[in-house]
Structures are given as C-alpha cells and as structure tokens.
CSV table of C-alpha atoms and ligand atoms in Angstrom, one decimal:
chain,number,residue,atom,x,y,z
A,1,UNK,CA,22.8,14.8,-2.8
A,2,UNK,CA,25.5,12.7,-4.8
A,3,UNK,CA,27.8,10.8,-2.4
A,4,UNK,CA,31.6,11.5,-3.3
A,5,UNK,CA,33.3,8.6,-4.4
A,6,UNK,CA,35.5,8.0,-1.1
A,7,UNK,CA,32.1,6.6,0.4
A,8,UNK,CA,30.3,5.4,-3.1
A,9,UNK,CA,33.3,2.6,-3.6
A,10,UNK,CA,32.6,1.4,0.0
A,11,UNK,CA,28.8,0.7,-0.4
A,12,UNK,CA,27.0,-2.3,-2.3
A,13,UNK,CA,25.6,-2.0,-5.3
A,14,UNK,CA,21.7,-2.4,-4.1
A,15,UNK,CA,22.6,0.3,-1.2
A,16,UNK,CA,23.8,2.3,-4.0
A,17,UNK,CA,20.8,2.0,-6.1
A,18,UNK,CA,18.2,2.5,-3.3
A,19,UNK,CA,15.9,5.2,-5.0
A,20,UNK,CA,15.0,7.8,-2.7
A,21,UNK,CA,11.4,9.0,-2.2
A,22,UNK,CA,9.6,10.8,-4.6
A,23,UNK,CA,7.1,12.3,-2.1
A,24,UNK,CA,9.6,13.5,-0.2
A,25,UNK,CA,11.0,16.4,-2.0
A,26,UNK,CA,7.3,17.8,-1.8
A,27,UNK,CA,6.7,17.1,1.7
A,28,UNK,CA,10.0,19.1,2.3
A,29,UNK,CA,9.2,21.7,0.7
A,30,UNK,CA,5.7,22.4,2.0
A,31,UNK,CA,5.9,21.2,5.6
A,32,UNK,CA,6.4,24.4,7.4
A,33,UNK,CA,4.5,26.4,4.9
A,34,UNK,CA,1.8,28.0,7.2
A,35,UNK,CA,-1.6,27.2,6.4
A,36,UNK,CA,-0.9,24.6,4.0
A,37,UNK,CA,-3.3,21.4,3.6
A,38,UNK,CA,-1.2,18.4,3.4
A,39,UNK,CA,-2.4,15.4,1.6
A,40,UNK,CA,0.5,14.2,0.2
A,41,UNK,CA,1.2,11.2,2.7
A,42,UNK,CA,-1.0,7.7,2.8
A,43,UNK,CA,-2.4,7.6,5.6
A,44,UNK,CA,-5.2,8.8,7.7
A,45,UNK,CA,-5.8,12.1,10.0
A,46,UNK,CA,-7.5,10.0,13.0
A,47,UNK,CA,-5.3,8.6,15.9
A,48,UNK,CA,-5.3,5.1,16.7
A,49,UNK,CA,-8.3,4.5,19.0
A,50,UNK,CA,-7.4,4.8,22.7
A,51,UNK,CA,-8.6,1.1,23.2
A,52,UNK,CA,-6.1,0.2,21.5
A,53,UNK,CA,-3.0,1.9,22.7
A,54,UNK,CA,-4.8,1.3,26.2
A,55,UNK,CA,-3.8,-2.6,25.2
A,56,UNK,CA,-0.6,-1.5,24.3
A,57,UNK,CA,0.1,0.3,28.0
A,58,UNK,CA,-1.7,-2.3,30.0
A,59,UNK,CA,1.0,-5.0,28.6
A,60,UNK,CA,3.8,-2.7,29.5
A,61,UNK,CA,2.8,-2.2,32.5
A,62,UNK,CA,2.4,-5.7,33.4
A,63,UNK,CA,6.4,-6.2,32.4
A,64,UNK,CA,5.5,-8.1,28.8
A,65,UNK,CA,9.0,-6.5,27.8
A,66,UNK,CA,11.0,-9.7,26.8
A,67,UNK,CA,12.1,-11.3,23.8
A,68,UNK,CA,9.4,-12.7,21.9
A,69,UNK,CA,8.5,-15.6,19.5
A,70,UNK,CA,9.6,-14.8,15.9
A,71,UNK,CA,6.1,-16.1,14.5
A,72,UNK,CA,4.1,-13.8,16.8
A,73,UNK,CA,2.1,-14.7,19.9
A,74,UNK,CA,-0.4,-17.3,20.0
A,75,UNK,CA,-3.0,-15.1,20.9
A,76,UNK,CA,-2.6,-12.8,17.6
A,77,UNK,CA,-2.2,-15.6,15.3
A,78,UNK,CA,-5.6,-17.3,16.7
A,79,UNK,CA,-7.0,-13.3,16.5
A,80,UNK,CA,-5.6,-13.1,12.8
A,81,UNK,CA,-7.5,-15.9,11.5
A,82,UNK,CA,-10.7,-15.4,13.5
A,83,UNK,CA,-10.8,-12.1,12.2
A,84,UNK,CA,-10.0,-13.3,8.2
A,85,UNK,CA,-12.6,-16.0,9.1
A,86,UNK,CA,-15.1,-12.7,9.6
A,87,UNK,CA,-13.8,-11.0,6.5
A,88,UNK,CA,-13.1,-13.4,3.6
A,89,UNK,CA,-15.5,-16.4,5.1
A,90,UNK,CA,-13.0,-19.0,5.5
A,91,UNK,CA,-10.4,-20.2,3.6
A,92,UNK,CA,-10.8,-23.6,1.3
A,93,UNK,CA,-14.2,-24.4,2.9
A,94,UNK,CA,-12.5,-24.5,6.1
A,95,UNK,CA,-11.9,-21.6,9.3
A,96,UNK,CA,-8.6,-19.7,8.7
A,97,UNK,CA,-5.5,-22.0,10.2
A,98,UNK,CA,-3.7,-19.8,12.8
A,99,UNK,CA,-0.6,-21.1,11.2
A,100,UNK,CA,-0.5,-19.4,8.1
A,101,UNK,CA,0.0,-15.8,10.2
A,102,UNK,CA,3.2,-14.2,10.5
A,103,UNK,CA,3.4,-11.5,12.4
A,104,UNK,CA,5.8,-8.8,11.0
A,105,UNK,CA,7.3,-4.7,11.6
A,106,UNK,CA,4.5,-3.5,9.5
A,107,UNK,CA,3.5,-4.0,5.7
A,108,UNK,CA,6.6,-3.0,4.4
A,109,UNK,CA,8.5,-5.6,6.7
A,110,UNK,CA,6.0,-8.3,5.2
A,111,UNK,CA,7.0,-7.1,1.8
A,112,UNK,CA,10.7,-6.9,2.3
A,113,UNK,CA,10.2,-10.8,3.9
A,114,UNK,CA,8.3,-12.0,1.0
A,115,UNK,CA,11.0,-10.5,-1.5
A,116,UNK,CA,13.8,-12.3,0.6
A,117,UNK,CA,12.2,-15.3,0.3
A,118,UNK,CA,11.7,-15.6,-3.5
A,119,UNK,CA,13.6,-13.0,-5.0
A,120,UNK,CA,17.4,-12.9,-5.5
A,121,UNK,CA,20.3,-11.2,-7.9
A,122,UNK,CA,19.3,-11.8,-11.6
A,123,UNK,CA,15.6,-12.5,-10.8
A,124,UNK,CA,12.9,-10.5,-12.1
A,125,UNK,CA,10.0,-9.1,-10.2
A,126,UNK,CA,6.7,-8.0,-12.1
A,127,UNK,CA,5.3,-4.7,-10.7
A,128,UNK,CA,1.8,-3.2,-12.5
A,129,UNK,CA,2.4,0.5,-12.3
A,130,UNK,CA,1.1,2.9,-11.3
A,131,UNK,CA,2.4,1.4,-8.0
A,132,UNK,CA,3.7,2.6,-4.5
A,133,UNK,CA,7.0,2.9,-5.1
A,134,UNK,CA,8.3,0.8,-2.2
A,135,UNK,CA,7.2,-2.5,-4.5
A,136,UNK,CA,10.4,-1.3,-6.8
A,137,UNK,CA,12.2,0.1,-3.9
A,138,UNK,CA,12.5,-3.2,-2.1
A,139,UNK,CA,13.1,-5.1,-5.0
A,140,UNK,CA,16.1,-3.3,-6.2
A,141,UNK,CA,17.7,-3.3,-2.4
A,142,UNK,CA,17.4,-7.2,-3.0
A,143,UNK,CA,19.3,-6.9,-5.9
A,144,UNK,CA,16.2,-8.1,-8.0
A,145,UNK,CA,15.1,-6.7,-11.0
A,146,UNK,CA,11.9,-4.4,-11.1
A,147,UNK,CA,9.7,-5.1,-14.7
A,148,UNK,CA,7.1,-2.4,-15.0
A,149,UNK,CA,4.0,-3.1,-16.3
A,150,UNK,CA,2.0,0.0,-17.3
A,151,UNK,CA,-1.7,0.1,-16.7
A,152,UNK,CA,-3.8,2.4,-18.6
A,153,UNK,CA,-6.5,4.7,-17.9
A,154,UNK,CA,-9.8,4.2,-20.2
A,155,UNK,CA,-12.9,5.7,-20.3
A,156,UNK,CA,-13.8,3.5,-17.4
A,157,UNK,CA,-11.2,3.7,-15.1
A,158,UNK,CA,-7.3,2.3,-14.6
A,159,UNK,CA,-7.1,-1.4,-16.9
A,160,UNK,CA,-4.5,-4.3,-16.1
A,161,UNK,CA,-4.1,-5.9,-19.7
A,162,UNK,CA,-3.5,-9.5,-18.9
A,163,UNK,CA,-2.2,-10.1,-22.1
A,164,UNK,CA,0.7,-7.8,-21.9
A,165,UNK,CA,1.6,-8.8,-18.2
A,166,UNK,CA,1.7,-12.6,-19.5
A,167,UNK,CA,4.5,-11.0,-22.1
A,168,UNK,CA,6.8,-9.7,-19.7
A,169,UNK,CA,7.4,-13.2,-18.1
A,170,UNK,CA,10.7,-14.4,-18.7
A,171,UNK,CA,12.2,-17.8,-17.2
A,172,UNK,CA,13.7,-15.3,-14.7
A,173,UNK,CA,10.3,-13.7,-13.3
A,174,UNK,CA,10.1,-15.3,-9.6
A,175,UNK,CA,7.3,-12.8,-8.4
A,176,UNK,CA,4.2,-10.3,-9.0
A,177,UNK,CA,3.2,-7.8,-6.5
A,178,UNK,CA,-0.7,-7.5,-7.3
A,179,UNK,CA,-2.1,-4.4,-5.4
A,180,UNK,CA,-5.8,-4.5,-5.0
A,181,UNK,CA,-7.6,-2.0,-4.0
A,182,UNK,CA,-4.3,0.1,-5.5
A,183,UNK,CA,-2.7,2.9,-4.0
A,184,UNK,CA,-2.2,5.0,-5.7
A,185,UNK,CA,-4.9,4.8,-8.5
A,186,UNK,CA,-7.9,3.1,-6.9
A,187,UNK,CA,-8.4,0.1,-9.2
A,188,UNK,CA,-9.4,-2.7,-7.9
A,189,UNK,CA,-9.3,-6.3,-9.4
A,190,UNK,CA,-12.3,-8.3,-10.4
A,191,UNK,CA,-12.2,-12.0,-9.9
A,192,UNK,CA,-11.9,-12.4,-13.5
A,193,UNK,CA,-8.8,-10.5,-13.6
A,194,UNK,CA,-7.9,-12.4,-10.4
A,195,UNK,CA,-8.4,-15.4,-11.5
A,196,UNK,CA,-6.4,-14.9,-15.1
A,197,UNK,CA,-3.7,-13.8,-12.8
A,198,UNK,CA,-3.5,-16.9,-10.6
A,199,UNK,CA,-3.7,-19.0,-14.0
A,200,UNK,CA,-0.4,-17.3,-15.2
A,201,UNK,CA,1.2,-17.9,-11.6
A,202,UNK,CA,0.4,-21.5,-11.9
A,203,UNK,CA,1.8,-21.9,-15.3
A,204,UNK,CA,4.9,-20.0,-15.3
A,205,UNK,CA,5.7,-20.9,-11.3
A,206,UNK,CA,6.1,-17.4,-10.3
A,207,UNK,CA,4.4,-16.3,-6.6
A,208,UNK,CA,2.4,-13.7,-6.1
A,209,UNK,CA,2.8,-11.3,-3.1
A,210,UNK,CA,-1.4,-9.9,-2.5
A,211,UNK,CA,-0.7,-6.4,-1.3
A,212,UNK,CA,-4.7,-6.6,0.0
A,213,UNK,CA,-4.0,-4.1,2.8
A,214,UNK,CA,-6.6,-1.9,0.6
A,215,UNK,CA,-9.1,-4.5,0.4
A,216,UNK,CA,-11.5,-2.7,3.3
A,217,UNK,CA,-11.6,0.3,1.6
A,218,UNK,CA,-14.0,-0.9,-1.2
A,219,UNK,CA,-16.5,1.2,-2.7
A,220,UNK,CA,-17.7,-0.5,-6.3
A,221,UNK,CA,-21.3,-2.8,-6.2
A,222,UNK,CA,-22.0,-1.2,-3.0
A,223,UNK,CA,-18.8,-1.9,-1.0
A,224,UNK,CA,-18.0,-4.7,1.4
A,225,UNK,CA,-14.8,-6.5,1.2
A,226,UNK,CA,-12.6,-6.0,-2.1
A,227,UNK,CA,-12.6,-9.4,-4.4
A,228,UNK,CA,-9.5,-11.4,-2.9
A,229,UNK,CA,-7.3,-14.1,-3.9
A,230,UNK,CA,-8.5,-15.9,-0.6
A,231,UNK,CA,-11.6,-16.0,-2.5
A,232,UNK,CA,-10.3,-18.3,-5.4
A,233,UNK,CA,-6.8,-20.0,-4.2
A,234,UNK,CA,-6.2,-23.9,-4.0
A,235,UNK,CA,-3.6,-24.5,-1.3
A,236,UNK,CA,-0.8,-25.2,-3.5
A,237,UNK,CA,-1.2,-22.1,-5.3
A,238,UNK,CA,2.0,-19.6,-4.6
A,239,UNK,CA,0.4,-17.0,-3.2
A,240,UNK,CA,1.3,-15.1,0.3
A,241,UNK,CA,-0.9,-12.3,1.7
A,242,UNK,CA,0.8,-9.2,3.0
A,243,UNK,CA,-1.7,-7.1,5.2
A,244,UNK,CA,-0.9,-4.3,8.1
A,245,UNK,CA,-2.7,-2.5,11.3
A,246,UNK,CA,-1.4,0.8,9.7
A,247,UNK,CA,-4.4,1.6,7.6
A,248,UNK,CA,-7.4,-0.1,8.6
A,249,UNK,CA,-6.8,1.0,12.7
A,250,UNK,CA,-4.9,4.3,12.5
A,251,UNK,CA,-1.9,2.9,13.2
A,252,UNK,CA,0.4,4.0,10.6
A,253,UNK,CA,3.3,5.0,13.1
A,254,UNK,CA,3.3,1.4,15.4
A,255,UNK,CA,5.2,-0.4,12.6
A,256,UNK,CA,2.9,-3.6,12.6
A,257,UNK,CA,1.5,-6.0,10.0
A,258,UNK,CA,1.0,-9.2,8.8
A,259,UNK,CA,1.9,-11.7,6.2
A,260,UNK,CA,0.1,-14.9,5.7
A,261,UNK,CA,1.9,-18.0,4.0
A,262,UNK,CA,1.4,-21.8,3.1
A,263,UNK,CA,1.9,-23.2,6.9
A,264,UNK,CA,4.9,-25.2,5.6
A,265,UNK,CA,6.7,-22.3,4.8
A,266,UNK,CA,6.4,-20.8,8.2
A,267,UNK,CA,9.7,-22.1,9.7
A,268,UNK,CA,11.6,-20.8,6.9
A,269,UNK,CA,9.7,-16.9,7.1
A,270,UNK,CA,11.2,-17.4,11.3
A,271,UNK,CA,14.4,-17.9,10.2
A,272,UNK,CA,14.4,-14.2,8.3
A,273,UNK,CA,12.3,-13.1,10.9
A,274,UNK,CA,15.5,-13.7,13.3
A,275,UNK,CA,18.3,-12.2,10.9
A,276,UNK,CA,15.4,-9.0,10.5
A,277,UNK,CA,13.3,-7.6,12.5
A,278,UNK,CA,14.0,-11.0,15.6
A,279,UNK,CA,10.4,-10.6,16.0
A,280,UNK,CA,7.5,-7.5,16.9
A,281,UNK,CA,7.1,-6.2,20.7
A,282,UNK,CA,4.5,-7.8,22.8
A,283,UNK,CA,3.0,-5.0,23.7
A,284,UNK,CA,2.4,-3.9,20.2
A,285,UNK,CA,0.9,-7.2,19.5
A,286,UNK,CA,-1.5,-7.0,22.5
A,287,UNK,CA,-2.5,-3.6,20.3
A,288,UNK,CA,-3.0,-5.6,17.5
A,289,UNK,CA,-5.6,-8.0,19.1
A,290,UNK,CA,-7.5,-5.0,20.4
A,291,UNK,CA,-7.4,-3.8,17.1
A,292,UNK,CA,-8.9,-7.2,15.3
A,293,UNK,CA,-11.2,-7.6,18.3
A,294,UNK,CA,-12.7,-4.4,19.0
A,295,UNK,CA,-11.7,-2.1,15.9
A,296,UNK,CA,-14.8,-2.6,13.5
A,297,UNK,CA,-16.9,0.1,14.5
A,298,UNK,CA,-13.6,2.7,13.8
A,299,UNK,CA,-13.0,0.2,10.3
A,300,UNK,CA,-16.6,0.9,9.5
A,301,UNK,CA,-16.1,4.8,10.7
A,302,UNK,CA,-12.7,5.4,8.3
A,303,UNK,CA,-14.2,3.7,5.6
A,304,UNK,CA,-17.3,5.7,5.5
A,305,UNK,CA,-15.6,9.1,5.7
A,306,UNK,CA,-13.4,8.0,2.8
A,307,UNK,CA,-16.3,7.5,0.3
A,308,UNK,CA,-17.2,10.9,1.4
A,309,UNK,CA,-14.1,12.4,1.1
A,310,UNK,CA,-13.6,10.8,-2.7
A,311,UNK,CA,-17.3,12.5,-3.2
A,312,UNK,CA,-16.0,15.8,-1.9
A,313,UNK,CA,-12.8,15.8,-4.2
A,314,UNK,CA,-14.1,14.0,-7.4
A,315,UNK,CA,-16.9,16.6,-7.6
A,316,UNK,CA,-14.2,19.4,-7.5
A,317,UNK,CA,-11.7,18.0,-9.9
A,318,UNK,CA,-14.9,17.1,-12.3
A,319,UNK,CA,-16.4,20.2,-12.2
A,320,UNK,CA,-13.6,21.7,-14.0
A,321,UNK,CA,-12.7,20.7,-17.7
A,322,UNK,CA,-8.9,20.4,-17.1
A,323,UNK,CA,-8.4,16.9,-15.2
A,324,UNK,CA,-8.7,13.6,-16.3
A,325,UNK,CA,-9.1,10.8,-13.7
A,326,UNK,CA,-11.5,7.7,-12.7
A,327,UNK,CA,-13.6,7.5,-9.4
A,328,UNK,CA,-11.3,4.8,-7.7
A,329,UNK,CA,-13.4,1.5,-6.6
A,330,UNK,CA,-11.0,1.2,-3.8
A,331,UNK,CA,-8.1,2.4,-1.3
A,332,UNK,CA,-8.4,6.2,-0.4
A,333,UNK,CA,-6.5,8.4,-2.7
A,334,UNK,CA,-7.5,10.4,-6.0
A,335,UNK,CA,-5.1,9.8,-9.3
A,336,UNK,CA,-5.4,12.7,-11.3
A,337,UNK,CA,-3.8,13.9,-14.3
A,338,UNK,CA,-3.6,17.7,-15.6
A,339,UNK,CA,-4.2,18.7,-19.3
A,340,UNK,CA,-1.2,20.9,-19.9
A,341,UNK,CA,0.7,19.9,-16.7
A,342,UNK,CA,3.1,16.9,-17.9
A,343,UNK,CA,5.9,17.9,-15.4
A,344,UNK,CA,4.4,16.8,-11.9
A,345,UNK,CA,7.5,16.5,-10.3
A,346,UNK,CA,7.5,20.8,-10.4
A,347,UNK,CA,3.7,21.1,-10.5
A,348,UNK,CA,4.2,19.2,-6.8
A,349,UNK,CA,6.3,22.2,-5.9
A,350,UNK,CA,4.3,25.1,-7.8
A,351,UNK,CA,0.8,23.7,-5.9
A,352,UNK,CA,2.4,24.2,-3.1
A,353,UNK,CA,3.7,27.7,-3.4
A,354,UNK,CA,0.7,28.4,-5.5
A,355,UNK,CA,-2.3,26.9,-4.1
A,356,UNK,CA,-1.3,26.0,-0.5
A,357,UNK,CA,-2.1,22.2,-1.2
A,358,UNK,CA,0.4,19.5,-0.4
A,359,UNK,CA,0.1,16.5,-3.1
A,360,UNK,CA,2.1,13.9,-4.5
A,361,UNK,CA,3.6,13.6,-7.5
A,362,UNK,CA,2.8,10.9,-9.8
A,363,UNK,CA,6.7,10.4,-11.2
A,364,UNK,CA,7.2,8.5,-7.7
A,365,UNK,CA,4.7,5.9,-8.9
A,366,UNK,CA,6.9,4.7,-11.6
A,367,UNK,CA,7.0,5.1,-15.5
A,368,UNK,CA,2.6,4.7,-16.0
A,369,UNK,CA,2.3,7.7,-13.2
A,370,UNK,CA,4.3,10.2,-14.5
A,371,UNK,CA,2.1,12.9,-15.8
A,372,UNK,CA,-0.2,12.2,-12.7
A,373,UNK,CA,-1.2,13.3,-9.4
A,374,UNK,CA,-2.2,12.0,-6.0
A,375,UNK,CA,-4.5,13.3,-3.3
A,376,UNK,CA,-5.0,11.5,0.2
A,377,UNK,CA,-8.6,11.3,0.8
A,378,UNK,CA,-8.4,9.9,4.4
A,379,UNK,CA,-9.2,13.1,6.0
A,380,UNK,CA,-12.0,15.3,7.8
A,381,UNK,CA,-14.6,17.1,5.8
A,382,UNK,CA,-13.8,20.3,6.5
A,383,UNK,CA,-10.0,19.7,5.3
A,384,UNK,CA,-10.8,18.2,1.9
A,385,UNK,CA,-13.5,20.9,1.0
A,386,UNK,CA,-10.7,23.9,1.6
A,387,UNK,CA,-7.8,21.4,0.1
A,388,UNK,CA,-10.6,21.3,-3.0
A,389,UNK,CA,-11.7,24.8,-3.4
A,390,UNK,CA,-7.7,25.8,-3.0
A,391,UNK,CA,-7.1,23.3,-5.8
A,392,UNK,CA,-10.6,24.0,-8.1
A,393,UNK,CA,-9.2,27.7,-8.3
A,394,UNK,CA,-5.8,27.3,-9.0
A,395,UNK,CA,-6.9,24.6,-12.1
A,396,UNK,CA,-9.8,27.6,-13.0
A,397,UNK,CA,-7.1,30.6,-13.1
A,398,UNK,CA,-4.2,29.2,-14.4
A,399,UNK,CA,-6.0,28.1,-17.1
A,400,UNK,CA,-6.1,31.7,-18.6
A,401,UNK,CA,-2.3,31.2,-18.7
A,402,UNK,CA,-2.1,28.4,-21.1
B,1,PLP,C1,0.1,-0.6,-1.1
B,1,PLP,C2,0.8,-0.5,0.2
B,1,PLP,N1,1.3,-1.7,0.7
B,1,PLP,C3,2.0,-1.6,1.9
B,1,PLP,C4,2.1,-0.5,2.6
B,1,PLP,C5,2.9,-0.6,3.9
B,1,PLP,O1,2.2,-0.3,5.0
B,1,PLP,P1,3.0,-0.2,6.4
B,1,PLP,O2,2.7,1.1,7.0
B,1,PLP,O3,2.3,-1.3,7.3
B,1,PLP,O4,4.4,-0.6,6.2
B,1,PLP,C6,1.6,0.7,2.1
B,1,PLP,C7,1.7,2.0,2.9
B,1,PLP,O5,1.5,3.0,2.3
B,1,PLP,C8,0.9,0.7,0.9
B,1,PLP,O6,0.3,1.8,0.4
C-alpha cells in the first residue's frame, strides 16, 4: 500500500525506505488456506521446553518484575560464557570473560545494536547475499548503505568469492554481516574462508558482525559446532558475536538473544541499550539460564531431526530432474531453485493455491536469491514427507506444461 503524500512528507527518509517483508505476502495468502503445510517461516514446530518457561513463571512469581541492569544479570552473563566455554573451548587460551555478554531483545535487537554502533548515514555495510533480509533491512533504517555481494551456487554448493568481496570495500565500508551456517542457503564457512575474511577486516578497519546463531545446526565432517570466528580471533580484532535463544531452545516468540563484544566496549553497547530496548525482563533472563543450563539434550534433539528433515526433502527435490540446489552443511532450510520458474515471487503464491505448500520466496533474500526458493526444515517427520510428496508432484505434473 503506497502512503499518500500528506503522511509520506511527515516521515524520515530511513522510515520511508524500510522494505517490507518478502515472506509476508506468501504467509498472507496461505495462512487460512485449510490443509496447507506451512514452511515458509524460520523457525521450529517444537515449543520451548517446559523447564524453561517453568524458570520464566517461578521468577514472576517470586516478584522479579523491576527494572533491570542494561548489560543483563550477573547470573546470565556468568551462564553465557560457561556455556561458549562448553561450545567453542575457550576463548584466546583462556575461559570465556563474562564481560564480553550483552544481553539483548532477541537476535535482531543484537543486530540493530551492532549497526548503531558502527554504522551511520553515508557508511556502507557489506552483506553476502543470498541473506535474510533483515541484514539490509536494518541497515537501511540506519540510514546505511546495503552493498550486496552475490554468492554463487557451483557444482559443490553456495561459494563466497573472497576476491570479489575484497572489491566492494570502499573507504566508506564500516561493516560485514558474515552469516555462518546461512539462512537461507546453508553454507557454511570454512576456516580458510574465515580466516581470509578476518584478514580483510584487519586491513581495511571494517568490523564484522558474526551472525553464528546457525552455528549448532552443523551437518558437514560429521557435525559438531560450525567453524567460528572465536576459533581464530586475536582480541583486538573488530569482531562482535550476535547469537539468540530463539533457534537453538524454541524460543523464537520470547524476544531474547545475545551479543558478545570486546569488554571495553560494553559501557558504550549500555548506553544504546537504555535509549532501546532499557534492558530484557528478568524473568525472561531466568529462561535464558535454564535454557544454557539444562537445554542440551532438546539442542541435541532439534538438531538431529533437522538432518533428517534435510534427508526427507533433499531426496524429494533430487529425485526429480527440475531443481537445482546444494545439501546445506548448516542452519535448517532448503535453497532451491526451479528450471523454468524464474518468477518466485508468483510461484510463492501459485504453490500455494496449487500444491498446498507454504514456501518462501527467494526475491526476499536479495539480488543472488531471486530465482530461488526456501523450505523450513525444522519440523516433524510426518509434516515434511506430505509437504514433499505435495511438492514432488506438483514439480512432476507441471512439467508436462512447459
Ligand atoms: C540469520 C539470522 N540472524 C538473526 C535472526 C534473529 O533471530 P531472533 O529471533 O533472535 O531475532 C534470524 C532469525 O530468523 C536469522 O535467521
């Protein structure tokens, strides 16, 4: 809907050019379609675990409903960096300092923090694409410049070319999001590419924001934690780690995350803590502990069904001759593309109608997605084997068409 121009004069320019969702449109149009499997968000089907909103109650109920530190507790920083110490081993030969956590209103608030913090008018941020479109959408609300830098798919899966990353820095480039494990397309860094990455931050003096909220979901060399920058950072390096309960714990709806900074940068991330979010509610915090505590056996749980959920849907999408797509090595969604079907903003609409399957369209993952597709994997069996047999027939019979 175009705004009229009594109210477009009245807004700012980055309010103005706030791009609405691409996933949206889809989700519209299919959500009260009866019997329709919906894979279009990215998130899982499970709940969060009762232990863990059990936390959540048990601090309400003993009156934890103040105002709060902007940092975060004490209690879920220390829990933050035992639980990196358990994932990443450390941090420069030493246990994870519980000063470098940040406690934020979910991933995207640790994103929009990160961007306030380094990014202004005229300054250029560096997005590899295909990318969730909230990297760009953030960007342009601070007024920043979004620089796309298409990936490829070859023969063996989605490729960052260094090279041509290193030739879209300008004097004016203050940040690169790096997403690994990706959503949307599954690829996942290697610590070569890692490492060339860091090189090019240390050179040109640009940070980059480590969207490793993926970095669980790991399926290449027989799993285990995705390679991270923890793993090869010095600690002057300009690097800050956003990271969320959302994905990992089922907790895509409490609006609580994480971002991890250089410690002498904490007091200026509390200061845009208090003219944001003025900090996250105790009681979701007490969740957040449970979570990091007691939530491996449900990590471990989640991440198993998605390797079998990207078995269940890669075999179906292989099996017939039209799609073209890599078995992702991380995250948990499918990035397919169509032969014949370069218009996936309508095929969105037409699978709907047509084959009773929700899935996003690739157009909202920036210029390098547009003639793709992308199916949620995070989701029962029984679900994905219907969404897949839907979707195997529709790609089987309209191909008569062509
Ligand atoms: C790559 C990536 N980063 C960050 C987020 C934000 O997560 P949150 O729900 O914690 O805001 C998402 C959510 O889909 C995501 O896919």
């Amino acid at each position: 809907m175009t705004l009229d121009s009594r109210w477009r004069d009245a807004l700012t320019r980055e309010a103005l050019d706030a791009p609405p969702s691409g996933i949206v449109e889809v989700m519209v149009h299919g959500f009260n379609k009866p019997g329709i499997v919906p894979l279009w968000a990215g998130e899982g089907d499970l709940p969060t675990p009762p232990f863990i909103s059990e936390a959540a109650t048990r601090s309400l109920a003993a009156g934890e409903t103040f105002y709060t530190m902007q940092t975060g507790i004490p209690e879920l920083r220390a829990a933050l960096a035992a639980y990196s110490d358990r994932v990443h081993g450390g941090l420069f030969g030493r246990p994870f300092s519980p000063e470098r956590f940040i406690v934020t209103n979910g991933g995207m608030h640790a994103i929009q923090l990160a961007l306030a913090a380094f990014a202004g008018p005229g300054d250029e941020v560096l997005i590899p694409t295909p990318a969730w479109p909230n990297f760009d959408g953030a960007t342009r609300v601070r007024g920043a410049t979004p620089v796309e830098v298409p990936m490829t798919l070859g023969n063996s899966g989605w490729v960052l070319d260094v090279d041509r990353l290193a030739a879209a820095v300008t004097p004016r480039t203050k940040v690169l999001f790096v997403n690994s494990p990706s959503n949307p397309t599954g690829w996942t860094a290697d610590r070569e590419t890692l490492k060339a990455l860091l090189d090019l931050s240390r050179r040109h003096g640009f940070w980059i924001v480590a969207d490793e909220i993926y970095g669980r979901f790991h399926f290449k060399d027989g799993g285990g934690v995705a390679p991270s920058f923890h793993d090869i950072i010095e600690e002057d390096d300009r690097v800050v780690f956003v990271n969320t309960f959302s994905k990992n714990w089922g907790m895509t709806g409490w609006r609580i995350g994480w971002l991890e900074v250089p410690p002498a940068l904490v007091g200026t991330f509390v200061n845009l803590i208090q003219y944001s979010s003025s900090g996250t509610a105790v009681f979701m915090q007490r969740a957040g502990i449970a979570a990091l505590e007691h939530g491996e056996s449900f990590v471990a749980h989640q991440v198993a069904r998605v390797a079998k959920g990207i078995g269940i849907v890669s075999d179906a999408l292989a099996s017939t001759s039209r799609v073209r797509f890599a078995r992702p090595d991380g995250a948990f969604y499918i990035f397919f593309a169509i032969d014949g079907e370069p218009d996936t903003r309508r095929l969105g609409l037409r699978l709907v109608d047509e084959a009773n399957v929700g899935i996003a369209p690739g157009t909202a993952f920036g210029g390098a997605g547009a003639g793709f597709m992308r199916i949620c994997v995070a989701r029962g069996e029984e679900r994905l084997r219907t969404a897949s047999d839907r979707l195997k027939h529709w790609l089987e019979t309209t191909k008569q068409m062509i």
